[in-house]
Amino acid sequence: MKHVTNSFERIPTEVYKNSLEAITSIAKVIVDLIRERQSNGKNVVLGLATGSTPVPLYKELIRYHSEEDLSFHNVITFNLDEYYGLSKEHPESYHRFMQDQLFDHVDIPDDQIHIPNGMSQKQTVFQDCKDYEDAIVEAGGIDIQILGIGRTGHIGFNEPGSTINSRTRRVTLDSLTIKDAARDFLGEMNVPKYAITMGIGTIMDARKVFLMAWGQSKAEVVKKAVEEELSDTIPASFLQQHDNVTFILDNAAASELTYLKFPWLAGFPEWTPELVCKAVSNLSLLTGKPILKLIDKDYLENGLSDLVTELGPSYQLNIRIFNEIQHTITGWPGGKPNVDDSHRPERAEPALKRVLVLSPEPLEDVSAMGGTLSRLVSQGHDVSVIYMTSGNLAVPDIEARWTLNLLGQLKVEPVNSFIEDANAFLIEKCEFDEDIQALRELKALIRRNEALASLEICGIGKGKVKFLHLPFYEKGRYRRFNITQEDLSLLAPEIKKIQPHQIFVTGYKSEPSSVEGKAFSVFEKAIESLLDESWMKDCWVWLYRGGDNEWNISEIDMAVPCSPDELSRKNHAVYQHRSQRSQTPNIEQNHLEAWGQAMVRNRKTAKLYDELGLAEYESIECFARWQPGQAK
Ligand code: GLP
């Protein structure tokens, strides 16, 4: 853990290896206060948050209750917010969330629990919000306020534009917030448009505030809130004016903070090879000069005088880093046979490798590494793909209806009861109902067929593809997945069966509660259990990244260029995932579709290499090498 206050940060931050380590310190502060107040016969008032971020904290509080005899009888709680229009019973209501994640497992008396009423009538909502504020004051004010942060920078549901004096009120949700919640509600159209939230002013009144953030996807907004000028465009930045606030972050969420991203600007860094590469490539992009054209003056004028003094002169340093980056580029992702491989990212031997690609859901594989997959196959490697989850939760009903209609018209006889059940359920289904098993299975089949069609384009046949349906996904909902031994016992034997020389996997540093984050943690544990296997010594793990999130240049260990033809084949493969296309086509928005996103990202990486002065390719897919247990 690091306590940091430097000239870049306007809010104190604490950075931990992972969310589990991070929450122990907050849990301790809360527990100590509860105990201290109990010994004086007094109450503690907690402000609580929802979302996936506080889940590990609630688990730890439950542990204190069940294992360390801590009673919560003197705790009064006020939740930040609730969706407007959702009843307490709705599976996505914050009432239900809090019940499941905390209240059902500790002994807080019911009348000491407060959550805004999502079903408050339009005529009374103003008064209800005022009463909520009064109840907080009456309870003595909030002692400790727990917060997460949304990607718009919101706290509670205080979206950009909220003012520092705002109090509990009804608000309209930002379109990005709605997008982020779409998976929980099985589609954007089901996400409520309004919410009731405590105001920024209400939050600022708390005596102590902890804001938690985990995973790469929060890094950008955390940096803005912590380092940029206070502004209502990032509501969390208002916390700069709070005198007792700490941001509790894991490494990934902190990764955009200046002292971590550009450590040479924040003091005297230890010049590791990765940091040197980062500094030089960054200098090249900053000055708009290819690496080989950088001169001493560029280093001196941009805070890198100690680097060029220690490792210079510049032309030597430039050549070294240029070569290092050059050596990451290969058209042979499985290793080039019969050549000296000392400067290549992969080993030459064995010439033909067993390759395993793990994808958390169908689509992530082809969208991040479709070009590499095709190359591995065409270069003769034995490529297998395992989809860790079925991905059924991400299939919109309209796709299921389409399939059922088709089957209905074919009049498949005898009519399968499975189809009948799914059909009957869909006719009756209300907006927020959870799918019955038959419909989930049908949706899983839709994704399975899309994945098979997609892989066929990459040259991978049905016999090499496995759909694992890990139970954490089948039994869970978005943001509420629980890994158990059952998950591990399904994955480890599959890896063992293949005994791969190469594994490609994603989810490293992803938000820990996301499907990719969970899938990676199942993988990590499975690999740990296989470490003693003799073939493991010859198994290299390559990390790929999903979405539009590429590795930084200095993190890349292998860069695989794709020609224009290869890129269009990849697009074609991604395009097969029909259920994942947007439901309302818009020709202007192609870049938001999975194939458009992949293309933009791969071309951007190629452009970056070009700007650094390396060869100019059409597109590039990137990977980082990972050793089990190693933080990258
Ligand atoms: C919602 C909640 C916020 C929460 C945010 C982030 O918008 N109203 O309180 O901080 O989601 O959610 P997560 O923690 O799942 O990333």
XYZ file of C-alpha atoms and ligand atoms in Angstrom:
648
model
C 0.000 0.000 0.000
C 1.209 3.498 -0.714
C 0.049 6.731 0.858
C 0.513 9.418 -1.665
C 0.317 13.108 -1.581
C 2.317 14.781 -4.297
C 2.019 17.952 -6.229
C -0.275 16.366 -8.827
C -2.901 15.073 -6.468
C -5.635 17.215 -5.009
C -7.199 14.303 -3.101
C -5.264 11.851 -0.892
C -5.103 8.381 -2.415
C -4.132 4.968 -1.113
C -3.158 2.389 -3.707
C -3.281 -1.381 -3.084
C -2.347 -4.511 -5.005
C -5.980 -5.545 -5.360
C -9.465 -4.760 -4.112
C -9.335 -7.393 -1.367
C -6.282 -5.824 0.228
C -7.757 -2.378 -0.249
C -11.016 -2.980 1.555
C -9.440 -4.397 4.699
C -8.270 -0.942 5.759
C -11.726 0.632 5.253
C -13.445 -2.282 6.988
C -11.126 -1.825 9.948
C -11.941 1.893 10.266
C -15.682 1.114 10.173
C -15.427 -1.785 12.614
C -13.276 0.169 15.071
C -15.804 2.996 15.059
C -18.731 0.602 15.589
C -16.915 -0.988 18.549
C -15.858 2.310 20.055
C -19.394 3.720 19.831
C -20.815 0.489 21.274
C -18.605 0.849 24.317
C -20.038 4.358 24.817
C -23.629 3.280 24.090
C -23.744 5.379 20.927
C -24.763 4.849 17.293
C -22.714 4.944 14.098
C -24.243 6.418 10.951
C -22.974 4.907 7.690
C -23.646 6.222 4.189
C -23.705 3.208 1.879
C -23.263 2.708 -1.843
C -24.303 0.074 -4.369
C -22.662 -1.186 -7.571
C -20.047 -3.908 -7.761
C -17.332 -1.807 -6.093
C -18.440 -2.051 -2.435
C -19.321 -5.772 -2.632
C -15.960 -7.006 -1.229
C -16.248 -4.466 1.604
C -19.711 -5.755 2.509
C -18.376 -9.323 2.425
C -15.670 -8.340 4.885
C -18.190 -6.639 7.211
C -20.319 -9.800 7.097
C -17.193 -11.795 7.999
C -16.633 -9.582 11.061
C -20.233 -10.268 12.061
C -20.137 -14.033 11.574
C -16.550 -14.817 12.584
C -15.612 -12.073 15.008
C -18.885 -11.624 16.801
C -19.348 -8.021 15.764
C -22.890 -6.792 16.243
C -24.305 -4.046 14.031
C -27.178 -3.195 16.404
C -25.905 0.359 16.851
C -25.497 1.011 13.105
C -27.845 3.332 11.223
C -27.524 3.334 7.433
C -28.478 5.709 4.652
C -28.053 4.547 1.075
C -26.978 6.988 -1.561
C -29.556 6.302 -4.202
C -32.228 4.187 -5.858
C -33.574 3.853 -9.412
C -36.820 5.779 -9.803
C -39.737 3.574 -10.789
C -38.318 0.302 -9.442
C -40.102 -1.490 -6.628
C -38.128 -2.878 -3.688
C -38.626 -6.391 -5.063
C -37.146 -5.728 -8.494
C -33.943 -7.792 -8.917
C -31.994 -4.676 -9.942
C -33.393 -2.348 -7.262
C -30.819 -1.073 -4.794
C -33.169 -2.211 -2.007
C -32.815 -5.777 -3.224
C -29.082 -5.341 -3.789
C -28.465 -4.136 -0.242
C -30.628 -6.889 1.205
C -28.682 -9.557 -0.721
C -25.217 -8.101 -0.248
C -25.363 -6.908 3.370
C -28.575 -6.446 5.313
C -29.716 -10.102 5.184
C -26.420 -11.161 6.741
C -25.901 -8.727 9.647
C -28.094 -7.564 12.530
C -28.882 -3.950 11.670
C -32.445 -3.377 12.935
C -34.834 -2.804 9.996
C -35.959 0.600 11.260
C -32.346 1.804 11.182
C -31.992 1.102 7.452
C -32.815 3.921 5.011
C -32.872 3.758 1.209
C -34.595 6.357 -1.009
C -38.007 5.148 -2.148
C -37.910 4.457 -5.889
C -41.714 4.235 -5.986
C -42.232 7.659 -4.454
C -45.131 9.430 -6.235
C -44.297 12.387 -8.489
C -46.418 14.647 -6.272
C -44.650 13.634 -3.060
C -41.116 12.943 -4.290
C -39.856 16.416 -3.393
C -41.139 16.093 0.180
C -39.881 12.501 0.446
C -36.385 13.678 -0.517
C -36.555 16.451 2.047
C -37.653 13.937 4.690
C -34.644 11.785 3.751
C -32.319 14.732 4.385
C -34.063 15.457 7.702
C -33.699 11.828 8.775
C -29.930 12.025 8.183
C -29.689 15.151 10.325
C -31.881 13.613 12.999
C -29.615 10.543 13.141
C -26.693 12.875 13.865
C -25.232 13.156 10.344
C -23.200 10.584 8.439
C -19.996 9.442 10.174
C -18.518 7.491 7.258
C -19.701 7.745 3.666
C -18.763 4.933 1.263
C -18.677 5.808 -2.439
C -17.983 4.159 -5.777
C -17.516 6.175 -8.945
C -19.273 5.899 -12.293
C -17.437 6.362 -15.596
C -19.053 9.800 -15.998
C -17.395 10.748 -12.700
C -20.699 10.508 -10.869
C -21.005 9.788 -7.174
C -24.360 8.382 -6.093
C -26.312 9.356 -9.188
C -24.997 12.933 -9.251
C -24.249 13.176 -12.947
C -22.092 15.836 -14.640
C -23.721 19.224 -14.164
C -24.713 18.543 -10.542
C -23.843 21.382 -8.200
C -21.891 21.269 -4.974
C -24.940 22.410 -3.034
C -27.309 19.800 -4.457
C -29.354 17.777 -1.967
C -31.384 14.566 -2.208
C -33.551 14.787 -5.331
C -34.869 13.063 -8.433
C -32.376 13.108 -11.339
C -32.110 12.036 -14.979
C -29.391 9.488 -15.752
C -26.574 10.201 -18.199
C -26.521 8.121 -21.399
C -23.125 6.566 -20.461
C -24.514 5.549 -17.051
C -27.476 3.949 -18.818
C -25.091 2.148 -21.179
C -23.047 0.859 -18.234
C -26.192 -0.431 -16.508
C -27.549 -2.009 -19.714
C -26.082 -5.434 -19.017
C -27.631 -5.565 -15.522
C -31.031 -4.809 -17.025
C -30.552 -7.057 -20.071
C -30.668 -4.190 -22.547
C -30.431 -0.410 -22.581
C -34.149 -0.017 -23.184
C -34.892 -1.603 -19.782
C -32.698 0.754 -17.742
C -34.714 3.320 -15.754
C -34.149 6.859 -16.988
C -34.423 8.466 -13.559
C -33.157 7.939 -10.041
C -33.322 9.466 -6.595
C -29.940 10.335 -5.184
C -28.396 12.097 -2.214
C -26.922 15.377 -3.466
C -23.256 16.355 -3.606
C -23.985 18.688 -0.687
C -25.416 15.768 1.310
C -22.272 13.726 0.628
C -19.989 16.666 1.462
C -21.647 16.884 4.910
C -20.379 13.406 5.853
C -17.582 13.566 8.429
C -15.400 11.053 6.593
C -15.564 9.847 2.981
C -13.987 6.807 1.327
C -14.278 6.562 -2.451
C -13.297 3.155 -3.821
C -12.445 2.240 -7.417
C -11.183 -0.992 -8.950
C -10.020 -1.941 -12.443
C -8.623 -0.284 -15.532
C -11.979 1.063 -16.704
C -12.077 3.520 -13.783
C -8.478 4.762 -14.215
C -9.275 7.679 -16.512
C -12.057 9.153 -14.402
C -10.126 8.645 -11.153
C -7.245 10.637 -12.594
C -9.605 13.447 -13.616
C -11.240 13.611 -10.186
C -7.933 13.489 -8.307
C -5.654 15.607 -10.477
C -7.690 17.948 -12.638
C -9.275 21.179 -11.576
C -12.509 20.886 -9.659
C -15.374 20.953 -12.135
C -19.009 19.942 -12.315
C -18.197 17.895 -15.415
C -16.591 15.364 -13.029
C -18.827 15.469 -9.940
C -16.383 13.371 -7.868
C -13.883 16.239 -8.175
C -16.039 18.219 -5.720
C -14.519 15.945 -3.086
C -11.315 18.001 -3.485
C -13.066 20.394 -1.114
C -13.760 17.773 1.550
C -11.281 17.821 4.417
C -11.478 14.129 5.295
C -11.669 12.111 2.096
C -9.483 9.278 0.799
C -9.612 7.513 -2.548
C -8.925 3.803 -2.043
C -7.708 2.311 -5.317
C -6.300 -0.890 -6.720
C -3.250 -0.671 -8.997
C -5.331 -0.763 -12.165
C -7.690 2.061 -11.145
C -4.682 4.153 -10.079
C -2.713 3.503 -13.252
C -3.478 6.850 -14.924
C -2.286 8.902 -11.929
C 0.730 10.912 -12.981
C 3.094 9.527 -10.358
C 2.413 6.005 -11.648
C 2.023 6.722 -15.347
C 4.869 9.205 -15.735
C 6.862 8.618 -12.539
C 9.768 10.687 -13.816
C 7.577 13.782 -13.503
C 6.900 13.061 -9.827
C 10.415 12.431 -8.498
C 13.420 10.182 -9.078
C 12.114 6.926 -10.471
C 13.877 3.603 -10.613
C 14.663 3.254 -14.333
C 13.437 -0.277 -15.020
C 13.626 -1.426 -18.676
C 9.838 -1.042 -19.009
C 9.932 2.486 -17.609
C 12.751 3.532 -19.934
C 10.761 2.268 -22.904
C 7.688 4.091 -21.635
C 9.592 7.354 -21.188
C 11.223 7.257 -24.623
C 8.100 6.218 -26.540
C 6.086 8.806 -24.679
C 8.658 11.490 -25.484
C 8.503 10.548 -29.142
C 4.707 10.886 -29.231
C 4.782 14.089 -27.179
C 7.278 15.812 -29.449
C 5.801 14.326 -32.643
C 9.258 12.992 -33.598
C 10.112 9.386 -34.465
C 12.259 7.775 -31.744
C 15.406 7.832 -33.881
C 15.122 11.595 -34.377
C 14.977 12.528 -30.681
C 17.896 14.676 -29.525
C 19.314 15.447 -26.071
C 17.426 18.733 -26.004
C 14.072 16.879 -26.311
C 14.959 14.836 -23.238
C 16.156 17.863 -21.281
C 13.098 19.950 -22.074
C 10.622 17.254 -21.075
C 11.690 16.231 -17.591
C 13.968 13.389 -18.741
C 17.389 14.912 -18.160
C 18.370 12.274 -15.592
C 17.417 9.491 -18.013
C 19.513 10.855 -20.858
C 22.349 11.629 -18.429
C 22.310 8.117 -16.977
C 21.603 6.066 -20.099
C 22.384 8.473 -22.948
C 23.588 10.029 -25.117
C 20.231 10.237 -26.831
C 21.205 8.512 -30.090
C 22.318 5.403 -28.179
C 19.234 5.377 -25.997
C 17.018 5.935 -29.040
C 18.519 2.995 -30.925
C 18.208 0.723 -27.922
C 14.515 1.457 -27.414
C 13.800 1.454 -31.153
C 15.267 -2.060 -31.372
C 13.386 -3.245 -28.318
C 10.073 -2.152 -29.820
C 11.072 -3.460 -33.243
C 11.675 -6.887 -31.691
C 8.106 -7.069 -30.394
C 6.790 -7.115 -33.978
C 6.304 -10.536 -35.510
C 4.173 -12.096 -38.204
C 4.761 -15.432 -36.448
C 2.730 -15.362 -33.220
C 3.460 -19.056 -32.636
C 7.210 -18.524 -33.174
C 9.123 -18.630 -36.476
C 10.572 -22.096 -37.085
C 14.249 -22.654 -37.964
C 15.509 -19.151 -37.212
C 17.463 -17.560 -34.409
C 14.756 -16.615 -31.901
C 16.882 -14.697 -29.431
C 15.259 -11.389 -30.441
C 11.806 -12.724 -31.170
C 8.833 -12.622 -28.818
C 8.076 -16.368 -29.176
C 10.304 -19.465 -29.219
C 11.028 -21.176 -32.511
C 10.654 -24.627 -30.939
C 8.520 -26.632 -31.016
C 7.821 -25.454 -34.544
C 4.197 -26.538 -34.337
C 2.615 -25.640 -31.028
C -0.530 -26.562 -29.198
C -2.301 -23.254 -28.681
C -5.217 -22.606 -26.343
C -7.280 -19.438 -26.640
C -9.505 -18.701 -23.646
C -12.348 -16.282 -24.161
C -14.584 -15.151 -21.263
C -17.594 -15.006 -23.619
C -17.956 -15.630 -27.345
C -16.688 -12.616 -29.355
C -13.862 -11.358 -27.116
C -11.438 -13.758 -28.793
C -12.010 -12.743 -32.415
C -12.509 -9.090 -31.680
C -9.158 -8.778 -29.868
C -7.098 -11.366 -31.744
C -8.983 -12.554 -34.832
C -6.009 -11.797 -37.087
C -3.586 -13.636 -34.807
C -5.953 -16.618 -34.583
C -6.058 -16.927 -38.374
C -2.269 -16.672 -38.573
C -1.724 -19.324 -35.929
C -3.996 -21.686 -37.851
C -2.458 -20.950 -41.247
C 1.036 -21.442 -39.809
C 0.083 -24.982 -38.832
C -0.401 -24.710 -35.067
C -2.978 -26.836 -33.333
C -5.390 -24.145 -32.090
C -8.209 -24.845 -29.614
C -10.665 -22.290 -28.279
C -12.504 -22.510 -24.975
C -15.412 -20.171 -24.264
C -15.523 -19.956 -20.499
C -19.117 -18.773 -20.249
C -22.138 -19.148 -22.495
C -22.754 -15.414 -22.832
C -26.537 -15.982 -22.722
C -27.116 -12.952 -20.469
C -26.078 -10.662 -23.304
C -28.597 -11.895 -25.873
C -31.556 -9.557 -26.369
C -35.029 -11.104 -26.398
C -35.586 -9.953 -29.948
C -32.864 -12.358 -31.118
C -34.435 -15.220 -29.186
C -37.837 -14.392 -30.707
C -36.319 -14.397 -34.184
C -34.881 -17.862 -33.633
C -38.073 -19.206 -32.102
C -40.141 -17.859 -34.996
C -37.826 -19.558 -37.442
C -38.136 -22.850 -35.591
C -41.919 -22.379 -35.420
C -42.132 -21.875 -39.171
C -40.045 -24.973 -39.788
C -42.639 -26.852 -37.720
C -39.995 -29.068 -36.124
C -41.829 -32.244 -35.063
C -42.357 -33.401 -32.398
C -42.406 -29.855 -31.018
C -39.634 -29.684 -28.518
C -40.909 -28.835 -25.009
C -37.863 -26.644 -24.617
C -38.991 -24.477 -27.552
C -42.554 -24.419 -26.264
C -41.465 -23.297 -22.800
C -39.213 -20.562 -24.147
C -41.974 -19.351 -26.467
C -44.625 -19.296 -23.754
C -42.305 -17.440 -21.386
C -41.399 -14.810 -23.975
C -45.052 -14.059 -24.673
C -45.697 -13.440 -20.976
C -42.330 -11.916 -20.123
C -42.420 -8.522 -18.395
C -39.689 -5.983 -18.961
C -37.621 -6.973 -15.934
C -38.285 -10.699 -15.565
C -35.302 -12.997 -15.243
C -35.132 -15.534 -18.076
C -36.242 -19.095 -17.395
C -33.727 -21.877 -17.955
C -35.109 -22.858 -21.376
C -34.711 -19.316 -22.681
C -31.206 -19.025 -21.244
C -30.275 -22.228 -22.998
C -31.724 -20.995 -26.258
C -29.773 -17.758 -25.941
C -26.615 -19.751 -25.182
C -27.198 -21.732 -28.375
C -27.515 -18.507 -30.341
C -24.132 -17.389 -29.080
C -22.622 -20.806 -29.648
C -23.649 -20.758 -33.299
C -22.376 -17.242 -33.810
C -19.031 -18.229 -32.268
C -18.743 -21.303 -34.483
C -19.527 -19.296 -37.628
C -16.989 -16.710 -36.576
C -14.231 -19.222 -35.849
C -14.840 -21.013 -39.110
C -13.780 -17.825 -40.882
C -10.538 -17.948 -38.878
C -10.018 -21.553 -39.982
C -11.022 -23.245 -36.718
C -13.493 -26.116 -36.954
C -16.156 -27.212 -34.491
C -14.025 -30.056 -33.120
C -11.526 -27.583 -31.675
C -14.058 -25.469 -29.791
C -15.360 -26.052 -26.296
C -18.176 -24.223 -24.510
C -17.593 -24.525 -20.793
C -20.617 -22.738 -19.271
C -18.812 -21.943 -16.033
C -21.296 -22.008 -13.148
C -20.365 -18.577 -11.739
C -21.982 -17.078 -14.844
C -24.887 -19.493 -15.185
C -25.883 -18.960 -11.553
C -25.182 -15.238 -11.366
C -26.273 -11.858 -12.597
C -24.042 -9.067 -13.875
C -21.957 -7.519 -11.060
C -22.998 -10.401 -8.798
C -20.951 -13.394 -9.871
C -19.493 -15.757 -7.275
C -16.631 -18.062 -8.130
C -16.655 -21.452 -6.446
C -14.542 -24.596 -6.530
C -16.917 -25.900 -9.204
C -15.590 -23.290 -11.667
C -11.994 -24.323 -11.073
C -12.722 -27.992 -11.331
C -14.199 -27.436 -14.777
C -11.410 -25.331 -16.268
C -8.212 -26.946 -14.949
C -8.864 -30.421 -16.499
C -9.603 -28.832 -19.882
C -6.264 -27.031 -19.873
C -4.561 -30.217 -18.737
C -6.137 -32.195 -21.578
C -4.635 -29.833 -24.162
C -1.241 -29.331 -22.452
C -0.765 -26.106 -24.418
C 2.552 -24.496 -25.343
C 0.756 -21.178 -25.575
C -2.308 -19.853 -23.786
C -3.977 -16.615 -24.863
C -6.224 -15.158 -22.168
C -7.846 -11.842 -21.224
C -9.287 -10.171 -18.106
C -6.037 -9.234 -16.373
C -6.622 -6.003 -14.427
C -10.244 -5.867 -15.590
C -12.843 -4.700 -13.130
C -12.769 -7.648 -10.661
C -16.536 -8.231 -10.675
C -16.908 -8.167 -14.483
C -17.240 -11.381 -16.500
C -13.651 -10.954 -17.835
C -12.344 -10.196 -14.334
C -14.023 -13.264 -12.866
C -12.976 -15.448 -15.802
C -9.352 -14.346 -15.360
C -9.419 -15.112 -11.691
C -10.768 -18.636 -12.416
C -7.934 -19.015 -14.950
C -5.325 -17.781 -12.461
C -6.437 -20.299 -9.858
C -6.631 -23.102 -12.425
C -3.067 -22.368 -13.547
C -1.854 -22.288 -9.953
C -3.229 -25.793 -9.480
C -1.351 -26.978 -12.599
C 2.044 -25.458 -11.846
C 3.630 -28.807 -10.966
C 2.717 -30.395 -14.290
C 5.839 -30.969 -16.384
C 4.304 -29.473 -19.577
C 3.569 -26.242 -17.685
C 7.290 -25.411 -17.750
C 7.009 -25.121 -21.493
C 3.748 -23.173 -21.485
C 3.797 -19.443 -22.193
C 0.847 -17.256 -21.291
C -0.052 -14.300 -23.513
C -2.524 -11.675 -22.323
C -4.840 -9.903 -24.715
C -7.172 -7.036 -23.885
C -10.846 -6.654 -24.706
C -12.932 -3.703 -25.843
C -11.154 -0.606 -27.072
C -8.555 -0.912 -24.394
C -5.046 -1.521 -25.841
C -1.785 -2.095 -23.966
C 0.622 0.815 -23.618
C 3.622 0.512 -25.917
C 5.986 -0.323 -23.057
C 3.728 -3.179 -21.893
C 3.593 -4.896 -25.276
C 5.742 -8.017 -25.676
C 4.304 -9.193 -28.990
C 2.763 -7.114 -31.770
C 1.199 -9.029 -34.666
C 0.586 -6.956 -37.810
C -2.387 -7.743 -40.052
C -2.605 -6.921 -43.744
C -5.702 -5.177 -45.181
C -7.041 -8.571 -46.317
C -6.478 -10.105 -42.905
C -8.224 -7.171 -41.268
C -11.279 -7.534 -43.459
C -11.405 -11.273 -42.731
C -11.282 -10.441 -39.046
C -14.145 -7.941 -39.472
C -16.108 -10.637 -41.195
C -15.468 -12.999 -38.264
C -16.534 -10.392 -35.692
C -19.614 -9.565 -37.777
C -20.932 -13.115 -37.273
C -21.834 -12.220 -33.690
C -25.207 -10.965 -34.787
C -26.821 -10.884 -31.326
C -24.129 -8.481 -30.158
C -24.798 -5.873 -32.833
C -26.723 -2.818 -31.755
C -30.443 -3.285 -32.005
C -30.997 0.049 -33.704
C -28.653 0.278 -36.694
C -27.098 3.623 -37.420
C -24.707 3.869 -40.304
C -22.854 6.766 -38.650
C -22.136 4.628 -35.595
C -20.186 1.775 -37.178
C -17.253 2.555 -34.910
C -19.441 1.619 -31.932
C -20.180 -1.835 -33.309
C -17.845 -4.650 -32.274
C -16.211 -4.953 -35.709
C -15.814 -1.182 -36.055
C -14.336 -0.912 -32.581
C -11.819 -3.686 -33.252
C -10.799 -2.122 -36.549
C -10.367 1.367 -35.097
C -8.313 -0.010 -32.235
C -6.009 -2.163 -34.386
C -5.458 0.645 -36.882
C -4.730 3.075 -34.066
C -2.025 0.768 -32.719
C -0.502 0.468 -36.205
C -0.480 4.263 -36.473
C 1.237 4.528 -33.110
C 4.037 2.232 -34.265
C 4.294 4.314 -37.417
C 4.543 7.551 -35.416
C 7.339 6.059 -33.323
C 9.217 5.556 -36.589
C 8.657 1.838 -37.063
C 7.171 0.216 -40.152
C 3.710 1.329 -41.209
C 1.202 -1.524 -41.124
C -2.541 -1.630 -41.808
C -3.345 -2.838 -38.295
C -1.683 -4.490 -35.295
C -2.921 -6.811 -32.507
C -0.948 -6.754 -29.253
C -0.127 -9.102 -26.408
C 1.771 -8.976 -23.127
C 3.527 -11.992 -21.682
C 2.496 -13.055 -18.191
C 4.035 -15.412 -15.660
C 1.660 -16.967 -13.124
C 1.628 -14.837 -9.990
C 3.450 -12.010 -11.710
C 2.113 -8.460 -11.626
C 2.714 -6.777 -14.954
C -24.115 3.347 -10.049
C -24.303 3.776 -8.588
C -23.033 4.412 -8.043
C -21.841 3.498 -8.331
C -21.701 3.322 -9.832
C -20.525 2.472 -10.233
O -24.227 4.397 -10.897
N -25.385 4.685 -8.438
O -23.179 4.644 -6.662
O -20.677 4.056 -7.802
O -22.885 2.699 -10.308
O -20.864 1.115 -10.211
P -19.788 -0.051 -10.093
O -19.296 -0.026 -8.690
O -20.568 -1.301 -10.378
O -18.741 0.226 -11.087
